[in-house]
């Protein structure tokens, strides 16, 4: 078990799956995950045939229970700094992906596990999923983006409630407050439903998806006027793009649009 790969990757046409694979530790985050995840994501972001990335778990009991508490005492100050402050958190490598990234969550999604999910664009979960930022109970604060991202996802009051209590939310509650935006009909169908959803996203214009992400995520750090300028600039780039021309032609001809790259990826998947 000691040499088991902590992350598994799989390609299904335009969709790439990256799965946490430490079942005995409920996918607690160790140095293997911290080191490999940024490298894997950067590679997948460069691969033009990959249009959507899904982060999930190799089993249904847990997405991730956060930092490996048993490993913590062995961590050196150098590693901590490297992981966190000076180089930017490794969790940021998820938010830096230019393509849509989906977190597909079954079971526990706690601490750093939830912070990874928050760095994804879309969170889909099974009815048995549970969510918490329990760092307060370890005398810590969420240090992987939780204090910054959770308020913008669920609102300040709910975020502070979650972080100050460390309480666990079930999937229905998480859905009600917008922490997740999609619920699968059962744990067993989560994979299939995620796959259908990911393929649906992959069939859309990847150029539009990329610039839309850029406008939305960068815009959050800007004043409104600056954000609107950024949006206008990016919109201007899309207005005369081949994908936009294809969408207009498809509408006129009453057919489905075949966006640049999507048809090719689809064809390869079928072969
Ligand atoms: N670390 C290591 N092992 C863990 C673990 C964890 N966090 N959580 C569970 N395990 C292990 C258990 O020790 C057990 O192993 P064995 O004893 O069988 O060898 C196995 O997984 C199964 O766990 P349980 O027997 O406890 O299973 P239960 O279903 O009864 O309970 C549980 C599951 C998730 C409710 C419970 O295990 C639990 O409360 N675990 C601790 C959850 C937790 O507090 N996580 C840490 C949150 S703090 C940073 C970025 C991120 C972070 C920090 C800094 N920077 C960039 C600077 C993140 C911090 C956190 O995530």
Short mmCIF file of N, CA and C in Angstrom, two decimals, residues 66-201:
data_model
loop_
_atom_site.label_atom_id
_atom_site.label_comp_id
_atom_site.label_asym_id
_atom_site.label_seq_id
_atom_site.Cartn_x
_atom_site.Cartn_y
_atom_site.Cartn_z
N UNK A 66 -9.00 15.89 3.81
CA UNK A 66 -8.10 17.01 4.10
C UNK A 66 -6.70 16.55 4.44
N UNK A 67 -5.95 17.44 5.08
CA UNK A 67 -4.54 17.17 5.35
C UNK A 67 -4.36 15.86 6.12
N UNK A 68 -3.29 15.15 5.79
CA UNK A 68 -2.97 13.92 6.50
C UNK A 68 -2.44 14.29 7.88
N UNK A 69 -3.30 14.11 8.87
CA UNK A 69 -2.96 14.54 10.23
C UNK A 69 -1.82 13.70 10.80
N UNK A 70 -1.76 12.44 10.38
CA UNK A 70 -0.69 11.57 10.89
C UNK A 70 0.66 11.96 10.34
N UNK A 71 0.65 12.55 9.16
CA UNK A 71 1.91 12.90 8.51
C UNK A 71 2.44 14.25 9.00
N UNK A 72 1.57 15.07 9.53
CA UNK A 72 1.93 16.45 9.87
C UNK A 72 3.18 16.60 10.72
N UNK A 73 3.37 15.78 11.78
CA UNK A 73 4.55 16.00 12.62
C UNK A 73 5.86 15.82 11.87
N UNK A 74 5.85 15.08 10.76
CA UNK A 74 7.09 14.87 10.01
C UNK A 74 7.41 16.03 9.08
N UNK A 75 6.43 16.93 8.86
CA UNK A 75 6.63 18.01 7.92
C UNK A 75 7.67 19.00 8.43
N UNK A 76 8.59 19.37 7.56
CA UNK A 76 9.60 20.34 7.95
C UNK A 76 9.09 21.74 7.67
N UNK A 77 9.65 22.75 8.34
CA UNK A 77 9.23 24.13 8.05
C UNK A 77 9.46 24.47 6.58
N UNK A 78 10.53 23.92 5.98
CA UNK A 78 10.84 24.21 4.58
C UNK A 78 9.71 23.73 3.67
N UNK A 79 9.25 22.49 3.98
CA UNK A 79 8.15 21.93 3.16
C UNK A 79 6.89 22.77 3.31
N UNK A 80 6.60 23.17 4.55
CA UNK A 80 5.40 23.97 4.80
C UNK A 80 5.44 25.26 4.00
N UNK A 81 6.61 25.90 4.00
CA UNK A 81 6.73 27.17 3.28
C UNK A 81 6.59 26.93 1.79
N UNK A 82 7.27 25.88 1.33
CA UNK A 82 7.20 25.55 -0.09
C UNK A 82 5.77 25.27 -0.52
N UNK A 83 5.04 24.57 0.35
CA UNK A 83 3.66 24.24 0.03
C UNK A 83 2.78 25.46 0.03
N UNK A 84 3.05 26.33 0.98
CA UNK A 84 2.05 27.36 1.25
C UNK A 84 2.39 28.74 0.76
N UNK A 85 3.23 29.41 1.49
CA UNK A 85 3.32 30.84 1.32
C UNK A 85 4.16 31.29 0.13
N UNK A 86 5.45 30.85 0.08
CA UNK A 86 6.35 31.48 -0.89
C UNK A 86 6.03 31.15 -2.35
N UNK A 87 5.66 29.88 -2.62
CA UNK A 87 5.41 29.52 -4.03
C UNK A 87 3.94 29.60 -4.40
N UNK A 88 3.11 29.99 -3.44
CA UNK A 88 1.67 29.94 -3.71
C UNK A 88 1.22 28.52 -3.41
N UNK A 89 0.03 28.37 -2.86
CA UNK A 89 -0.42 27.05 -2.45
C UNK A 89 -0.57 26.13 -3.66
N UNK A 90 -0.25 24.85 -3.45
CA UNK A 90 -0.43 23.85 -4.52
C UNK A 90 -1.90 23.76 -4.90
N UNK A 91 -2.80 24.09 -3.97
CA UNK A 91 -4.23 24.04 -4.29
C UNK A 91 -4.57 25.04 -5.39
N UNK A 92 -3.77 26.13 -5.45
CA UNK A 92 -4.02 27.14 -6.50
C UNK A 92 -3.83 26.57 -7.90
N UNK A 93 -3.07 25.47 -8.00
CA UNK A 93 -2.88 24.88 -9.33
C UNK A 93 -4.21 24.42 -9.92
N UNK A 94 -5.20 24.17 -9.07
CA UNK A 94 -6.53 23.77 -9.58
C UNK A 94 -7.20 25.01 -10.19
N UNK A 95 -7.16 26.11 -9.44
CA UNK A 95 -7.81 27.34 -9.92
C UNK A 95 -7.11 27.92 -11.14
N UNK A 96 -5.84 27.55 -11.32
CA UNK A 96 -5.08 28.10 -12.46
C UNK A 96 -5.37 27.38 -13.78
N UNK A 97 -6.07 26.26 -13.73
CA UNK A 97 -6.39 25.54 -14.98
C UNK A 97 -7.32 26.41 -15.81
N UNK A 98 -7.03 26.52 -17.11
CA UNK A 98 -7.84 27.41 -17.95
C UNK A 98 -9.13 26.75 -18.41
N UNK A 99 -9.20 25.42 -18.31
CA UNK A 99 -10.40 24.68 -18.77
C UNK A 99 -11.36 24.45 -17.60
N UNK A 100 -12.61 24.11 -17.91
CA UNK A 100 -13.53 23.82 -16.81
C UNK A 100 -13.05 22.62 -15.97
N UNK A 101 -13.08 22.79 -14.66
CA UNK A 101 -12.69 21.71 -13.73
C UNK A 101 -13.89 21.40 -12.83
N UNK A 102 -14.26 20.13 -12.80
CA UNK A 102 -15.42 19.69 -12.02
C UNK A 102 -14.92 18.88 -10.83
N UNK A 103 -15.46 19.16 -9.63
CA UNK A 103 -15.21 18.27 -8.49
C UNK A 103 -16.41 17.35 -8.40
N UNK A 104 -16.16 16.05 -8.44
CA UNK A 104 -17.24 15.06 -8.35
C UNK A 104 -17.06 14.36 -6.99
N UNK A 105 -17.98 14.66 -6.07
CA UNK A 105 -17.74 14.37 -4.65
C UNK A 105 -18.68 13.31 -4.09
N UNK A 106 -18.09 12.23 -3.57
CA UNK A 106 -18.86 11.24 -2.81
C UNK A 106 -18.23 11.14 -1.43
N UNK A 107 -19.03 10.94 -0.42
CA UNK A 107 -18.51 10.74 0.94
C UNK A 107 -17.94 12.02 1.55
N UNK A 108 -16.87 11.82 2.34
CA UNK A 108 -16.31 12.96 3.09
C UNK A 108 -15.62 13.98 2.17
N UNK A 109 -15.89 15.23 2.44
CA UNK A 109 -15.20 16.32 1.73
C UNK A 109 -14.86 17.36 2.79
N UNK A 110 -13.70 17.15 3.41
CA UNK A 110 -13.38 17.91 4.62
C UNK A 110 -12.08 18.69 4.49
N UNK A 111 -11.99 19.80 5.19
CA UNK A 111 -10.75 20.56 5.27
C UNK A 111 -10.15 20.85 3.90
N UNK A 112 -8.88 20.47 3.73
CA UNK A 112 -8.21 20.69 2.45
C UNK A 112 -8.94 20.02 1.29
N UNK A 113 -9.70 18.96 1.59
CA UNK A 113 -10.50 18.30 0.54
C UNK A 113 -11.56 19.26 0.02
N UNK A 114 -12.23 19.95 0.94
CA UNK A 114 -13.24 20.93 0.52
C UNK A 114 -12.56 22.14 -0.14
N UNK A 115 -11.38 22.50 0.34
CA UNK A 115 -10.68 23.63 -0.28
C UNK A 115 -10.30 23.31 -1.73
N UNK A 116 -9.94 22.04 -1.99
CA UNK A 116 -9.67 21.65 -3.38
C UNK A 116 -10.95 21.75 -4.20
N UNK A 117 -12.06 21.28 -3.62
CA UNK A 117 -13.34 21.34 -4.34
C UNK A 117 -13.73 22.79 -4.61
N UNK A 118 -13.44 23.67 -3.65
CA UNK A 118 -13.78 25.09 -3.83
C UNK A 118 -12.95 25.75 -4.93
N UNK A 119 -11.76 25.20 -5.18
CA UNK A 119 -10.91 25.75 -6.24
C UNK A 119 -11.36 25.25 -7.62
N UNK A 120 -12.27 24.26 -7.64
CA UNK A 120 -12.84 23.79 -8.91
C UNK A 120 -13.94 24.75 -9.35
N UNK A 121 -14.39 24.62 -10.59
CA UNK A 121 -15.41 25.53 -11.10
C UNK A 121 -16.81 25.08 -10.73
N UNK A 122 -17.02 23.76 -10.76
CA UNK A 122 -18.35 23.21 -10.52
C UNK A 122 -18.24 22.03 -9.57
N UNK A 123 -19.14 21.99 -8.58
CA UNK A 123 -19.14 20.90 -7.63
C UNK A 123 -20.43 20.10 -7.77
N UNK A 124 -20.25 18.81 -8.08
CA UNK A 124 -21.38 17.89 -8.17
C UNK A 124 -21.15 16.83 -7.09
N UNK A 125 -22.19 16.48 -6.35
CA UNK A 125 -21.97 15.55 -5.24
C UNK A 125 -23.07 14.51 -5.15
N UNK A 126 -22.77 13.41 -4.49
CA UNK A 126 -23.77 12.37 -4.28
C UNK A 126 -24.51 12.68 -2.98
N UNK A 127 -25.71 12.11 -2.81
CA UNK A 127 -26.52 12.43 -1.63
C UNK A 127 -25.85 12.07 -0.30
N UNK A 128 -24.85 11.18 -0.33
CA UNK A 128 -24.20 10.80 0.93
C UNK A 128 -22.99 11.68 1.26
N UNK A 129 -22.72 12.68 0.43
CA UNK A 129 -21.52 13.50 0.67
C UNK A 129 -21.71 14.38 1.91
N UNK A 130 -20.61 14.66 2.59
CA UNK A 130 -20.69 15.60 3.71
C UNK A 130 -19.50 16.55 3.66
N UNK A 131 -19.73 17.75 4.15
CA UNK A 131 -18.79 18.85 3.92
C UNK A 131 -18.49 19.57 5.23
N UNK A 132 -17.22 19.90 5.44
CA UNK A 132 -16.88 20.74 6.60
C UNK A 132 -15.48 21.31 6.43
N UNK A 133 -15.28 22.45 7.10
CA UNK A 133 -13.92 22.97 7.27
C UNK A 133 -13.64 22.88 8.77
N UNK A 134 -13.10 21.74 9.24
CA UNK A 134 -12.95 21.52 10.68
C UNK A 134 -11.63 22.03 11.26
N UNK A 135 -10.92 22.87 10.50
CA UNK A 135 -9.60 23.32 10.94
C UNK A 135 -9.62 23.94 12.33
N UNK A 136 -10.71 24.65 12.65
CA UNK A 136 -10.82 25.30 13.97
C UNK A 136 -10.64 24.28 15.10
N UNK A 137 -11.09 23.05 14.85
CA UNK A 137 -10.98 22.01 15.88
C UNK A 137 -9.55 21.49 16.03
N UNK A 138 -8.68 21.87 15.09
CA UNK A 138 -7.27 21.49 15.18
C UNK A 138 -6.43 22.71 15.56
N UNK A 139 -7.12 23.79 15.95
CA UNK A 139 -6.41 25.02 16.32
C UNK A 139 -5.83 25.72 15.11
N UNK A 140 -6.44 25.49 13.94
CA UNK A 140 -5.92 26.09 12.70
C UNK A 140 -7.02 26.91 12.03
N UNK A 141 -6.67 27.56 10.94
CA UNK A 141 -7.69 28.13 10.07
C UNK A 141 -7.53 27.48 8.70
N UNK A 142 -8.58 27.51 7.89
CA UNK A 142 -8.46 26.91 6.56
C UNK A 142 -7.36 27.65 5.77
N UNK A 143 -6.28 26.95 5.45
CA UNK A 143 -5.12 27.63 4.87
C UNK A 143 -4.91 27.35 3.40
N UNK A 144 -5.90 26.71 2.77
CA UNK A 144 -5.76 26.38 1.35
C UNK A 144 -6.78 27.11 0.50
N UNK A 145 -7.11 28.34 0.91
CA UNK A 145 -8.04 29.16 0.12
C UNK A 145 -9.45 29.20 0.69
N UNK A 146 -9.70 28.42 1.75
CA UNK A 146 -11.06 28.32 2.29
C UNK A 146 -11.63 29.64 2.77
N UNK A 147 -10.82 30.42 3.51
CA UNK A 147 -11.37 31.68 4.06
C UNK A 147 -11.65 32.68 2.94
N UNK A 148 -11.00 32.52 1.79
CA UNK A 148 -11.19 33.45 0.68
C UNK A 148 -12.30 33.00 -0.26
N UNK A 149 -12.37 31.70 -0.53
CA UNK A 149 -13.33 31.23 -1.54
C UNK A 149 -14.71 30.93 -0.97
N UNK A 150 -14.74 30.36 0.25
CA UNK A 150 -16.05 29.94 0.77
C UNK A 150 -17.04 31.12 0.84
N UNK A 151 -16.63 32.31 1.34
CA UNK A 151 -17.60 33.41 1.41
C UNK A 151 -18.17 33.79 0.04
N UNK A 152 -17.35 33.71 -1.00
CA UNK A 152 -17.90 34.10 -2.31
C UNK A 152 -18.81 33.02 -2.88
N UNK A 153 -18.70 31.81 -2.38
CA UNK A 153 -19.55 30.72 -2.87
C UNK A 153 -20.88 30.66 -2.08
N UNK A 154 -20.80 30.78 -0.74
CA UNK A 154 -22.03 30.60 0.05
C UNK A 154 -22.48 31.87 0.79
N UNK A 155 -21.68 32.94 0.70
CA UNK A 155 -22.02 34.17 1.43
C UNK A 155 -21.24 34.22 2.75
N UNK A 156 -20.96 35.45 3.19
CA UNK A 156 -20.11 35.66 4.36
C UNK A 156 -20.64 34.99 5.63
N UNK A 157 -21.93 35.18 5.91
CA UNK A 157 -22.50 34.65 7.16
C UNK A 157 -22.41 33.14 7.23
N UNK A 158 -22.78 32.48 6.15
CA UNK A 158 -22.75 31.01 6.15
C UNK A 158 -21.32 30.50 6.21
N UNK A 159 -20.42 31.21 5.53
CA UNK A 159 -19.01 30.78 5.52
C UNK A 159 -18.43 30.88 6.94
N UNK A 160 -18.69 32.00 7.60
CA UNK A 160 -18.14 32.16 8.96
C UNK A 160 -18.76 31.14 9.91
N UNK A 161 -20.04 30.87 9.74
CA UNK A 161 -20.71 29.85 10.56
C UNK A 161 -20.00 28.50 10.37
N UNK A 162 -19.79 28.12 9.10
CA UNK A 162 -19.13 26.83 8.84
C UNK A 162 -17.73 26.77 9.41
N UNK A 163 -16.98 27.88 9.23
CA UNK A 163 -15.56 27.85 9.62
C UNK A 163 -15.39 27.99 11.13
N UNK A 164 -16.25 28.79 11.78
CA UNK A 164 -16.10 28.98 13.23
C UNK A 164 -16.61 27.78 14.03
N UNK A 165 -17.59 27.06 13.47
CA UNK A 165 -18.10 25.87 14.18
C UNK A 165 -17.38 24.59 13.75
N UNK A 166 -16.91 24.57 12.51
CA UNK A 166 -16.31 23.33 11.97
C UNK A 166 -17.37 22.26 11.73
N UNK A 167 -18.66 22.63 11.82
CA UNK A 167 -19.74 21.63 11.72
C UNK A 167 -19.85 21.04 10.32
N UNK A 168 -20.35 19.80 10.32
CA UNK A 168 -20.51 19.11 9.03
C UNK A 168 -21.88 19.35 8.43
N UNK A 169 -21.91 19.58 7.11
CA UNK A 169 -23.17 19.78 6.37
C UNK A 169 -23.44 18.55 5.53
N UNK A 170 -24.71 18.14 5.48
CA UNK A 170 -25.01 17.04 4.55
C UNK A 170 -25.21 17.60 3.14
N UNK A 171 -25.39 16.70 2.18
CA UNK A 171 -25.41 17.14 0.78
C UNK A 171 -26.61 18.02 0.46
N UNK A 172 -27.75 17.72 1.08
CA UNK A 172 -28.94 18.54 0.81
C UNK A 172 -28.72 19.96 1.27
N UNK A 173 -28.16 20.10 2.48
CA UNK A 173 -27.88 21.44 3.01
C UNK A 173 -26.84 22.14 2.13
N UNK A 174 -25.82 21.39 1.73
CA UNK A 174 -24.77 21.98 0.87
C UNK A 174 -25.38 22.47 -0.44
N UNK A 175 -26.33 21.72 -0.95
CA UNK A 175 -27.01 22.12 -2.19
C UNK A 175 -27.85 23.37 -1.94
N UNK A 176 -28.56 23.37 -0.82
CA UNK A 176 -29.45 24.49 -0.51
C UNK A 176 -28.68 25.81 -0.39
N UNK A 177 -27.46 25.76 0.14
CA UNK A 177 -26.72 27.01 0.31
C UNK A 177 -25.78 27.29 -0.87
N UNK A 178 -25.80 26.44 -1.87
CA UNK A 178 -25.01 26.71 -3.07
C UNK A 178 -23.56 26.26 -2.99
N UNK A 179 -23.22 25.49 -1.95
CA UNK A 179 -21.85 24.98 -1.86
C UNK A 179 -21.59 23.98 -2.98
N UNK A 180 -22.61 23.21 -3.31
CA UNK A 180 -22.56 22.38 -4.52
C UNK A 180 -23.70 22.86 -5.42
N UNK A 181 -23.57 22.66 -6.72
CA UNK A 181 -24.65 23.13 -7.60
C UNK A 181 -25.39 21.98 -8.26
N UNK A 182 -24.88 20.76 -8.08
CA UNK A 182 -25.56 19.61 -8.66
C UNK A 182 -25.49 18.43 -7.70
N UNK A 183 -26.60 17.68 -7.63
CA UNK A 183 -26.68 16.49 -6.77
C UNK A 183 -26.98 15.30 -7.66
N UNK A 184 -26.24 14.23 -7.52
CA UNK A 184 -26.57 13.03 -8.33
C UNK A 184 -27.75 12.32 -7.68
N UNK A 185 -28.42 11.46 -8.44
CA UNK A 185 -29.58 10.79 -7.85
C UNK A 185 -29.18 9.76 -6.81
N UNK A 186 -27.98 9.20 -6.91
CA UNK A 186 -27.51 8.27 -5.88
C UNK A 186 -25.98 8.24 -5.92
N UNK A 187 -25.37 7.63 -4.90
CA UNK A 187 -23.90 7.53 -4.89
C UNK A 187 -23.44 6.69 -6.08
N UNK A 188 -24.20 5.64 -6.36
CA UNK A 188 -23.81 4.70 -7.42
C UNK A 188 -23.85 5.35 -8.80
N UNK A 189 -24.69 6.36 -8.99
CA UNK A 189 -24.81 6.97 -10.32
C UNK A 189 -23.96 8.24 -10.46
N UNK A 190 -23.23 8.59 -9.38
CA UNK A 190 -22.45 9.84 -9.44
C UNK A 190 -21.48 9.84 -10.62
N UNK A 191 -20.77 8.71 -10.79
CA UNK A 191 -19.77 8.66 -11.85
C UNK A 191 -20.42 8.89 -13.23
N UNK A 192 -21.49 8.12 -13.49
CA UNK A 192 -22.19 8.24 -14.79
C UNK A 192 -22.72 9.65 -15.01
N UNK A 193 -23.35 10.18 -13.98
CA UNK A 193 -23.95 11.52 -14.12
C UNK A 193 -22.86 12.58 -14.31
N UNK A 194 -21.73 12.38 -13.64
CA UNK A 194 -20.62 13.32 -13.83
C UNK A 194 -20.09 13.20 -15.25
N UNK A 195 -19.99 11.97 -15.72
CA UNK A 195 -19.46 11.76 -17.07
C UNK A 195 -20.36 12.42 -18.12
N UNK A 196 -21.67 12.25 -17.98
CA UNK A 196 -22.61 12.88 -18.92
C UNK A 196 -22.46 14.40 -18.88
N UNK A 197 -22.38 14.91 -17.66
CA UNK A 197 -22.27 16.36 -17.49
C UNK A 197 -20.96 16.88 -18.09
N UNK A 198 -19.87 16.17 -17.81
CA UNK A 198 -18.56 16.60 -18.33
C UNK A 198 -18.55 16.57 -19.86
N UNK A 199 -19.17 15.56 -20.45
CA UNK A 199 -19.23 15.49 -21.91
C UNK A 199 -20.08 16.61 -22.48
N UNK A 200 -21.13 16.96 -21.77
CA UNK A 200 -21.97 18.08 -22.21
C UNK A 200 -21.13 19.37 -22.23
N UNK A 201 -20.33 19.59 -21.18
CA UNK A 201 -19.48 20.78 -21.15
C UNK A 201 -18.42 20.72 -22.25
#
